[in-house]
Tab-separated table of C-alpha atoms in Angstrom:
chain	number	residue	atom	x	y	z
A	119	MET	CA	100.974	44.306	70.614
A	120	SER	CA	100.250	47.134	73.031
A	121	PHE	CA	98.285	50.303	72.071
A	122	VAL	CA	101.549	52.312	72.329
A	123	ALA	CA	103.408	49.951	70.153
A	124	LYS	CA	100.687	50.085	67.529
A	125	VAL	CA	100.777	53.802	67.576
A	126	TYR	CA	104.488	53.817	66.782
A	127	HIS	CA	103.954	51.456	63.823
A	128	LYS	CA	101.567	54.224	62.389
A	129	PRO	CA	102.680	57.101	60.094
A	130	ASN	CA	104.476	60.102	61.560
A	131	SER	CA	101.327	62.222	61.686
A	132	ILE	CA	99.632	59.834	63.906
A	133	ARG	CA	102.587	59.458	66.221
A	134	LYS	CA	102.709	63.273	66.373
A	135	LEU	CA	99.100	63.453	67.472
A	136	TYR	CA	99.600	60.809	70.001
A	137	HIS	CA	102.577	62.561	71.457
A	138	GLU	CA	100.831	66.023	71.659
A	139	PHE	CA	97.940	64.350	73.432
A	140	MET	CA	100.049	62.563	76.001
A	141	SER	CA	102.784	65.254	76.413
A	142	PRO	CA	101.351	68.632	75.402
A	143	LEU	CA	103.769	71.423	74.949
A	144	VAL	CA	103.842	73.625	78.074
A	145	SER	CA	104.456	77.317	77.334
A	146	ILE	CA	106.139	79.105	80.257
A	147	ILE	CA	105.649	82.866	80.516
A	148	THR	CA	108.353	84.665	82.470
A	149	PRO	CA	108.188	88.500	83.022
A	150	SER	CA	111.436	89.777	84.467
A	151	PHE	CA	112.918	93.021	85.672
A	152	ASN	CA	116.245	93.560	87.233
A	153	HIS	CA	116.346	89.931	88.504
A	154	GLU	CA	120.149	89.207	87.883
A	155	LYS	CA	120.211	87.691	91.480
A	156	PHE	CA	117.373	85.274	90.865
A	157	ILE	CA	116.974	84.533	87.137
A	158	SER	CA	119.546	81.760	87.124
A	159	GLN	CA	117.814	79.852	89.749
A	160	CYS	CA	114.429	80.376	87.873
A	161	ILE	CA	115.678	79.198	84.611
A	162	ARG	CA	117.562	76.282	86.089
A	163	SER	CA	114.448	75.105	87.814
A	164	VAL	CA	112.704	74.929	84.403
A	165	ILE	CA	115.719	73.086	82.585
A	166	ASN	CA	115.675	70.552	85.402
A	167	GLN	CA	112.074	69.753	84.986
A	168	LYS	CA	111.322	65.764	84.589
A	169	TYR	CA	108.699	66.901	82.027
A	170	LYS	CA	110.791	67.926	78.942
A	171	ASN	CA	108.107	69.271	76.512
A	172	TRP	CA	108.196	72.973	77.299
A	173	GLU	CA	109.212	76.416	75.906
A	174	MET	CA	110.131	79.322	78.144
A	175	ILE	CA	109.285	82.860	76.892
A	176	ILE	CA	111.219	85.426	78.987
A	177	ILE	CA	110.081	89.072	78.666
A	178	ASP	CA	112.713	91.444	80.072
A	179	ASP	CA	111.210	94.843	80.896
A	180	TYR	CA	114.171	96.734	79.994
A	181	SER	CA	116.328	95.798	83.029
A	182	SER	CA	119.234	97.974	84.034
A	183	ASP	CA	121.241	95.146	85.382
A	184	GLN	CA	122.593	91.788	83.819
A	185	THR	CA	119.291	90.020	83.657
A	186	TYR	CA	118.860	90.039	79.865
A	187	LYS	CA	122.385	89.173	79.201
A	188	MET	CA	122.100	86.177	81.469
A	189	THR	CA	118.863	84.878	79.676
A	190	LEU	CA	120.634	85.200	76.377
A	191	ASP	CA	123.408	82.955	77.520
A	192	TYR	CA	121.000	80.362	78.692
A	193	ALA	CA	119.223	80.635	75.441
A	194	LYS	CA	122.346	79.841	73.468
A	195	TRP	CA	122.586	76.527	75.464
A	196	ASP	CA	118.934	75.554	75.277
A	197	LYS	CA	116.814	76.574	72.311
A	198	ARG	CA	113.530	76.141	74.202
A	199	ILE	CA	114.466	79.325	76.069
A	200	LYS	CA	113.292	82.501	74.143
A	201	PRO	CA	114.218	85.853	75.551
A	202	ILE	CA	112.580	88.974	74.454
A	203	ARG	CA	113.570	92.546	75.680
A	204	HIS	CA	111.414	95.767	75.760
A	205	SER	CA	113.059	98.670	74.111
A	206	LYS	CA	111.927	100.780	77.005
A	207	ARG	CA	110.347	100.112	80.459
A	208	TRP	CA	106.774	99.225	80.469
A	209	GLY	CA	106.414	99.023	84.232
A	210	ILE	CA	104.137	97.205	86.543
A	211	GLU	CA	101.163	99.135	85.392
A	212	ARG	CA	101.389	97.476	81.987
A	213	LEU	CA	102.218	94.041	83.412
A	214	HIS	CA	99.000	92.478	81.938
A	215	GLU	CA	100.134	93.793	78.512
A	216	THR	CA	103.587	92.177	79.051
A	217	TYR	CA	101.869	88.760	79.866
A	218	ASN	CA	99.718	89.027	76.706
A	219	GLN	CA	102.665	89.895	74.613
A	220	ALA	CA	104.136	86.678	75.755
A	221	LEU	CA	100.787	84.751	75.240
A	222	ASN	CA	100.659	85.793	71.722
A	223	LEU	CA	104.037	84.053	71.061
A	224	THR	CA	103.161	80.803	72.785
A	225	ARG	CA	102.769	77.521	70.882
A	226	GLY	CA	101.631	75.301	73.724
A	227	LYS	CA	98.211	74.194	74.749
A	228	ILE	CA	99.065	74.806	78.390
A	229	ILE	CA	100.325	78.063	79.800
A	230	ALA	CA	102.537	78.223	83.006
A	231	ILE	CA	103.423	81.232	85.054
A	232	LEU	CA	106.942	81.761	86.343
A	233	GLU	CA	108.069	85.268	87.276
A	234	GLY	CA	111.817	85.765	87.100
A	235	ASP	CA	112.405	85.788	90.796
A	236	ASP	CA	110.539	82.639	91.455
A	237	PHE	CA	111.395	78.919	90.939
A	238	TRP	CA	109.822	75.371	90.717
A	239	PRO	CA	110.508	71.863	92.127
A	240	ASP	CA	111.670	69.497	89.473
A	241	TYR	CA	108.449	67.351	89.486
A	242	LYS	CA	106.061	70.293	89.001
A	243	LEU	CA	105.078	69.997	85.321
A	244	LYS	CA	105.075	66.166	85.223
A	245	LEU	CA	102.670	66.100	88.113
A	246	GLN	CA	100.383	68.837	87.036
A	247	ILE	CA	99.991	68.202	83.294
A	248	LYS	CA	97.992	65.033	84.220
A	249	ASP	CA	95.205	67.451	85.594
A	250	PHE	CA	94.321	68.465	81.944
A	251	SER	CA	93.383	65.082	80.868
A	252	ASN	CA	90.090	66.254	82.276
A	253	PRO	CA	88.568	68.475	79.649
A	254	LYS	CA	86.555	70.413	82.199
A	255	VAL	CA	89.657	71.720	83.907
A	256	VAL	CA	90.833	75.073	83.053
A	257	LEU	CA	93.366	75.752	85.846
A	258	SER	CA	95.636	73.681	88.038
A	259	TYR	CA	97.345	74.890	91.132
A	260	GLY	CA	98.835	73.780	94.401
A	261	ASP	CA	100.503	74.652	97.612
A	262	CYS	CA	103.653	76.902	97.693
A	263	VAL	CA	106.685	77.768	99.717
A	264	ALA	CA	107.528	81.411	100.413
A	265	THR	CA	111.252	82.011	100.654
A	266	ASP	CA	113.593	84.787	101.640
A	267	SER	CA	115.749	86.583	99.109
A	268	ILE	CA	118.219	83.914	98.920
A	269	GLY	CA	115.724	81.010	98.500
A	270	ASN	CA	115.522	79.677	102.018
A	271	SER	CA	112.023	78.595	103.061
A	272	VAL	CA	110.131	80.938	105.294
A	273	GLN	CA	106.587	79.774	105.028
A	274	VAL	CA	104.450	77.157	103.563
A	275	ARG	CA	101.080	78.222	102.099
A	276	SER	CA	98.680	75.289	102.026
A	277	TYR	CA	94.973	75.131	101.625
A	278	VAL	CA	94.317	72.186	104.020
A	279	GLY	CA	91.079	72.807	105.804
A	280	THR	CA	89.488	74.787	102.986
A	281	ASP	CA	86.316	73.581	101.349
A	282	ALA	CA	87.444	70.881	98.786
A	283	GLY	CA	84.587	71.913	96.424
A	284	GLU	CA	85.517	75.529	96.247
A	285	LEU	CA	89.179	74.586	95.941
A	286	ASN	CA	88.188	72.880	92.803
A	287	ASN	CA	85.802	75.500	91.861
A	288	LEU	CA	82.746	73.294	92.103
A	289	PRO	CA	80.130	74.528	91.286
A	290	ILE	CA	81.710	76.811	88.670
A	291	GLY	CA	82.561	80.166	90.165
A	292	SER	CA	82.533	79.083	93.729
A	293	ILE	CA	86.192	79.573	94.386
A	294	ILE	CA	85.370	83.271	94.168
A	295	ASN	CA	83.757	82.889	97.665
A	296	GLU	CA	87.391	82.122	98.976
A	297	PHE	CA	88.991	84.976	97.099
A	298	MET	CA	86.409	87.417	98.709
A	299	ASN	CA	87.759	86.520	102.141
A	300	LEU	CA	90.587	88.954	101.084
A	301	ASN	CA	93.210	86.494	102.482
A	302	PHE	CA	93.022	83.709	99.905
A	303	PHE	CA	95.585	83.758	97.035
A	304	LEU	CA	96.702	81.242	94.291
A	305	GLU	CA	100.426	81.673	94.007
A	306	PRO	CA	100.926	82.266	90.143
A	307	SER	CA	104.201	80.078	90.342
A	308	THR	CA	102.091	77.104	91.062
A	309	VAL	CA	99.456	77.748	88.350
A	310	LEU	CA	99.038	75.988	84.976
A	311	ILE	CA	96.177	77.369	82.610
A	312	ARG	CA	94.409	75.800	79.610
A	313	LYS	CA	95.287	78.087	76.828
A	314	SER	CA	91.815	78.025	75.167
A	315	ALA	CA	90.258	79.164	78.372
A	316	LEU	CA	92.644	81.989	78.572
A	317	LEU	CA	91.850	83.029	75.216
A	318	ASN	CA	88.018	82.875	76.003
A	319	ILE	CA	88.722	85.596	78.495
A	320	LYS	CA	90.811	87.722	76.015
A	321	GLY	CA	93.952	86.878	77.839
A	322	PHE	CA	95.478	88.084	81.087
A	323	ARG	CA	93.434	90.757	82.809
A	324	ASN	CA	93.955	93.678	85.189
A	325	ASN	CA	91.324	96.083	86.631
A	326	ARG	CA	91.021	99.789	87.327
A	327	TYR	CA	90.875	99.240	91.126
A	328	TYR	CA	93.609	96.761	91.134
A	329	PRO	CA	95.700	98.126	88.051
A	330	SER	CA	99.132	96.761	88.841
A	331	PHE	CA	98.234	92.995	89.269
A	332	VAL	CA	97.158	90.366	86.855
A	333	ASP	CA	96.687	87.147	89.044
A	334	ILE	CA	93.329	87.813	90.917
A	335	PRO	CA	91.551	89.445	87.991
A	336	THR	CA	92.672	86.697	85.623
A	337	PHE	CA	91.951	83.861	87.980
A	338	CYS	CA	88.442	85.192	88.817
A	339	GLU	CA	87.502	85.470	85.120
A	340	LEU	CA	88.871	81.806	84.559
A	341	ALA	CA	86.621	80.676	87.492
A	342	LEU	CA	83.674	81.315	85.237
A	343	GLN	CA	85.123	79.180	82.484
A	344	GLY	CA	85.528	75.810	84.072
A	345	GLU	CA	86.828	73.607	86.941
A	346	PHE	CA	90.072	74.095	88.817
A	347	SER	CA	92.329	71.243	89.970
A	348	TYR	CA	93.916	71.616	93.357
A	349	SER	CA	96.985	69.376	94.330
A	350	HIS	CA	98.105	69.115	97.976
A	351	ASN	CA	101.768	69.313	96.818
A	352	ILE	CA	104.451	72.105	96.654
A	353	LEU	CA	104.241	73.343	93.211
A	354	GLY	CA	106.108	76.603	93.313
A	355	TYR	CA	108.528	78.758	95.374
A	356	TYR	CA	107.585	82.445	95.836
A	357	ARG	CA	110.649	84.600	96.569
A	358	ARG	CA	109.848	87.476	99.212
A	359	HIS	CA	112.194	90.319	98.745
A	360	GLN	CA	112.104	94.141	99.217
A	361	ASN	CA	111.903	94.947	95.489
A	362	SER	CA	108.996	92.649	94.806
A	363	SER	CA	106.105	94.429	93.097
A	364	TRP	CA	103.647	93.216	95.513
A	365	TYR	CA	105.411	94.379	98.576
A	366	LYS	CA	106.114	97.893	97.006
A	367	PHE	CA	102.382	98.129	96.189
A	368	ALA	CA	101.156	96.964	99.558
A	369	ILE	CA	103.155	99.288	101.790
A	370	GLY	CA	101.911	102.138	99.823
A	371	THR	CA	98.297	101.309	100.803
A	372	LYS	CA	96.426	101.699	104.081
A	373	ALA	CA	95.659	98.023	104.626
A	374	MET	CA	98.196	96.043	102.725
A	375	GLY	CA	96.171	96.239	99.475
A	376	ARG	CA	92.957	94.777	100.816
A	377	GLU	CA	90.760	97.836	100.233
A	378	GLU	CA	91.780	97.742	96.573
A	379	MET	CA	91.012	94.158	96.391
A	380	LEU	CA	87.618	94.725	97.913
A	381	ASN	CA	86.923	97.349	95.316
A	382	PHE	CA	87.835	95.054	92.566
A	383	PHE	CA	85.450	92.215	93.911
A	384	ILE	CA	82.602	94.569	94.216
A	385	ASP	CA	83.247	95.589	90.540
A	386	PHE	CA	83.609	91.978	89.428
A	387	VAL	CA	80.539	90.655	91.228
A	388	LYS	CA	78.515	93.601	89.756
A	389	ARG	CA	79.606	92.864	86.216
A	390	ASN	CA	78.939	89.191	86.496
A	391	LYS	CA	76.016	89.325	88.797
A	392	LYS	CA	73.722	87.036	86.718
A	393	ILE	CA	76.261	84.173	86.477
A	394	LEU	CA	77.464	84.439	90.058
A	395	SER	CA	73.986	84.749	91.813
A	396	GLY	CA	72.861	81.594	89.920
A	397	ASN	CA	75.571	79.875	91.904
A	398	GLY	CA	74.863	81.576	95.331
A	399	ILE	CA	77.747	84.072	95.018
A	400	TRP	CA	77.334	87.745	95.800
A	401	ILE	CA	78.572	90.426	98.319
A	402	GLY	CA	75.717	90.558	100.794
A	403	PRO	CA	75.634	92.477	104.091
A	404	ASP	CA	77.288	89.612	106.143
A	405	THR	CA	80.080	89.235	103.554
A	406	LEU	CA	80.656	93.016	103.480
A	407	SER	CA	80.624	93.404	107.235
A	408	TYR	CA	83.384	90.599	107.409
A	409	GLN	CA	85.524	92.274	104.646
A	410	LEU	CA	85.318	95.596	106.356
A	411	HIS	CA	86.225	94.092	109.631
A	412	TYR	CA	89.244	92.412	108.123
A	413	ILE	CA	90.378	95.548	106.439
A	414	ASN	CA	90.211	97.364	109.726
A	415	TYR	CA	92.399	94.566	111.260
A	416	LYS	CA	94.954	94.799	108.466
A	417	LYS	CA	95.044	98.658	108.838
A	418	LYS	CA	95.949	98.231	112.566
A	419	ARG	CA	98.464	95.454	111.731
A	420	GLN	CA	100.096	97.368	108.785
A	421	LYS	CA	103.287	98.308	110.632
A	422	ILE	CA	103.643	94.636	111.967
A	423	SER	CA	103.114	93.240	108.543
A	424	ILE	CA	105.910	95.473	107.162
A	425	LEU	CA	108.166	94.502	110.110
A	426	LEU	CA	107.711	90.787	109.569
A	427	ASN	CA	108.251	91.114	105.890
A	428	ASN	CA	111.580	92.962	106.545
A	429	ILE	CA	112.586	90.217	108.969
A	430	ALA	CA	111.877	87.719	106.135
A	431	PHE	CA	113.856	89.841	103.717
A	432	GLY	CA	116.731	89.986	106.057
A	433	ASN	CA	116.708	93.775	105.867
A	434	LYS	CA	118.140	94.652	109.280
A	435	LYS	CA	117.992	98.466	108.734
A	436	ASN	CA	114.243	98.487	107.814
A	437	THR	CA	113.434	96.047	110.476
A	438	ALA	CA	115.046	98.247	113.184
A	439	ARG	CA	113.349	101.430	111.699
A	440	VAL	CA	109.931	99.947	111.585
A	441	GLY	CA	110.429	98.300	115.024
A	442	ARG	CA	111.195	101.688	116.511
A	443	GLN	CA	107.918	103.196	115.024
A	444	ILE	CA	105.951	100.408	116.751
A	445	ILE	CA	107.562	100.999	120.131
A	446	LYS	CA	106.921	104.767	119.743
A	447	ASN	CA	103.128	104.255	119.028
A	448	PRO	CA	101.734	102.402	121.905
A	449	THR	CA	98.240	104.046	121.237
A	450	GLU	CA	97.823	101.667	118.184
A	451	ARG	CA	98.288	98.713	120.489
A	452	THR	CA	100.669	97.330	117.933
A	453	LEU	CA	103.417	96.692	120.557
A	454	TYR	CA	101.351	94.452	122.531
A	455	LYS	CA	100.278	92.585	119.386
A	456	PHE	CA	103.787	92.285	118.235
A	457	PHE	CA	105.087	90.696	121.426
A	458	SER	CA	102.037	88.478	121.509
A	459	PHE	CA	102.959	87.327	118.001
A	460	LEU	CA	106.461	86.543	119.050
A	461	ALA	CA	105.084	84.621	122.055
């Protein structure tokens, strides 16, 4: 008789423990605001998962469209879907509170992130859950596809060529070296997190220098908790559209948010100096020089970045407007760079 067969001849309590070990409950946190155009694809991508042991907690931030009604309709059909609605708008500044509100309601040992405008491939959970058989792993992630507003693929974000040790956060904390390049991101839709590690850092985090965002502050704190597991597979689809919180934030800054990110890292390294320096991680003169050079590059390229985003969004009006600004500003040399990029 096989081990599995022996287990299923045992009392219900033992069978339950075996099932929880082999197929742990995944709690999916989905913050959403005015996502009526996207929320159906988001939810369907979860329902279609080959891995079935999940719950989906959707926090609607007082949407003014049909988003919440649509989530209620899905919840009537699938009891694993649990919609909650704020009685007033919390806003992007309180996004970490929204995430932690959902976290407090989760029952699973593994936490997944899927914002209401993003979606998943159907194999995602089945593939990634295996990473947590290693008790040292606190976070699993992979490659992602950026899409336009209707879900067509625009760009694949992969980490091929990046140091394998740092991608897997070995030694502990080393992936922060990649984050400090200011051009390295873990796309949240690809991420699964061990809940116990998340609780150890007191839940999802933000930072006074980077107040509207949860991802990088939380992932950096988790990088001090244990190993990461990187998979060279598409594990999430990130939708780019003109109402996305990142885009709205970035275009209101001087260097597409990079100065704010640098201030966060300086603060983070200072607060965790003892732990990080032990693993050879600090912001020295060479690192700072590179970061300032990169920030200056992003400042000069700001209009082109906005233009390319609008092309990806399919926003013809804004594309034409920003294009005219570039053409009228040859002193910034952006026109030359723009046509060089197209070439």
